[in-house]
Each structure stands twice: as C-alpha cells, then as structure tokens.
Coordinates of C-alpha atoms in Angstrom, one line a residue:
M1 CA 5.4 2.4 14.1
I2 CA 2.4 3.0 13.7
R3 CA -1.0 1.4 14.2
K4 CA -4.7 2.0 14.5
E5 CA -7.4 -0.3 14.2
A6 CA -10.9 0.6 12.3
Y7 CA -13.5 -1.5 11.2
V8 CA -15.0 -0.5 7.8
H9 CA -18.3 -1.9 5.7
K10 CA -17.8 -5.6 3.9
S11 CA -18.2 -3.4 0.9
V12 CA -14.7 -2.0 1.5
M13 CA -13.0 -4.9 2.5
E14 CA -14.1 -5.7 -1.0
E15 CA -12.7 -2.6 -3.0
L16 CA -9.1 -3.9 -0.7
K17 CA -9.3 -6.8 -2.3
R18 CA -9.8 -5.6 -5.5
I19 CA -8.3 -3.0 -5.3
V20 CA -4.9 -5.0 -4.0
D21 CA -5.3 -8.2 -6.8
D22 CA -5.7 -5.8 -9.7
S23 CA -2.1 -4.4 -8.6
E24 CA -0.9 -7.8 -8.8
V25 CA 1.5 -6.9 -6.2
T26 CA 1.5 -10.6 -4.8
K27 CA 3.6 -12.2 -7.7
E28 CA 6.7 -9.7 -6.7
D29 CA 9.2 -10.4 -5.2
D30 CA 10.5 -7.4 -3.4
A31 CA 14.8 -9.2 -2.6
L32 CA 16.2 -6.6 -4.9
W33 CA 14.7 -3.5 -3.9
P34 CA 16.5 -1.3 -1.5
P35 CA 16.9 -2.0 1.7
D36 CA 15.9 0.4 3.9
R37 CA 18.0 2.7 5.1
L38 CA 16.9 6.0 6.9
G39 CA 13.4 4.3 6.8
R40 CA 11.2 2.1 5.7
H41 CA 8.2 1.1 4.3
G42 CA 6.1 -2.0 5.0
L43 CA 3.0 -3.5 3.3
E44 CA 1.6 -6.5 5.3
I45 CA -1.3 -8.1 3.2
V46 CA -3.1 -11.5 4.1
L47 CA -5.7 -12.8 1.4
G48 CA -7.2 -15.8 2.3
D49 CA -3.9 -18.2 2.6
E50 CA -1.4 -15.7 1.1
H51 CA 0.2 -14.3 3.5
I52 CA 2.8 -11.5 2.3
S53 CA 4.8 -9.0 3.6
F54 CA 7.3 -6.1 1.8
T55 CA 9.9 -3.7 3.0
V56 CA 11.7 -1.4 1.3
S57 CA 13.8 1.3 2.3
K58 CA 11.5 5.4 1.8
I59 CA 10.5 6.2 -1.2
G60 CA 10.4 9.7 -2.3
S61 CA 9.8 10.3 -5.8
L62 CA 9.5 7.7 -8.8
L63 CA 13.3 8.8 -9.6
D64 CA 13.8 6.3 -6.7
V65 CA 12.1 3.6 -8.2
Y66 CA 12.8 3.8 -11.6
Q67 CA 17.1 3.7 -10.2
S68 CA 16.5 0.8 -8.1
R69 CA 17.2 -3.1 -9.8
D70 CA 13.2 -3.9 -10.2
P71 CA 11.8 -0.9 -11.6
E72 CA 8.7 -2.6 -13.0
G73 CA 7.9 -4.2 -9.2
L74 CA 9.1 -1.6 -6.8
R75 CA 6.2 0.7 -9.2
I76 CA 3.5 -1.5 -9.0
F77 CA 4.3 -1.6 -5.7
Y78 CA 4.5 2.1 -4.9
Y79 CA 0.4 2.8 -6.8
L80 CA -0.1 0.3 -4.8
V81 CA 0.9 1.9 -1.6
Q82 CA -0.4 5.4 -3.5
D83 CA -3.7 4.1 -4.6
L84 CA -4.7 2.6 -1.4
K85 CA -3.5 5.5 0.6
C86 CA -5.7 7.8 -1.0
L87 CA -8.7 5.6 -0.3
V88 CA -7.6 5.6 3.3
F89 CA -7.7 9.2 3.5
S90 CA -10.9 9.7 2.0
L91 CA -12.3 7.7 4.1
I92 CA -11.9 9.1 7.2
G93 CA -12.5 12.4 5.6
V94 CA -15.3 11.3 4.5
H95 CA -15.8 10.3 8.5
F96 CA -14.8 12.8 10.6
K97 CA -16.6 15.9 7.5
I98 CA -18.4 18.4 10.0
K99 CA -22.1 18.6 8.6
P100 CA -22.4 23.2 7.6
I101 CA -25.0 24.5 9.5

C-alpha cells in the first residue's frame, strides 16, 4: 500500500467534501461489490462523525462495473474515484509546474 501525506488549503478540503457529498457515495454499501481477487481499490471517507470504508476488486473498465451485482452503487464509486484522482493529479501537476525561462 502506498500512502502519501500532503497539506492543502482549506478551500481544497471544502471542494473535496463537496465532491464526496454530491456523489452520495456515503449512501452506498459495498456488500454486493466484487471482493478483492487480484488486487483491490479502497476508499476511506471521514466526514464529521461519519466514517466509511469501501473496498472492491480492481475495476478495469465500466464493463466490470455493469456486470457486478450492484452496478448503480459501483458506478457511483467508480466515477467518484475518477473525479478524486483527476483533482489530485491536477493539484500535483500545478504544484510541480516548471516555469519557462
């Protein structure tokens, strides 16, 4: 498992909270999602008093999502993870951007 720690501005944390709240992933249950076979995706969310942890088998494509026993819940999880990854990679890219001379 790879864990990294970063410090971000309060506005970034508010945007992260908004993205998670808007996705409504906290209403989902991972009981019907595919168990981890070859690898797994995990997401842990702590919002106020709410602490939720999701684990699912690695998702290769949307076909894996739609063939699961809970395609709607897994689709919400899949798109949330994609959105969070885009945000984090954008922040990293902006932080390490080299200014041309």
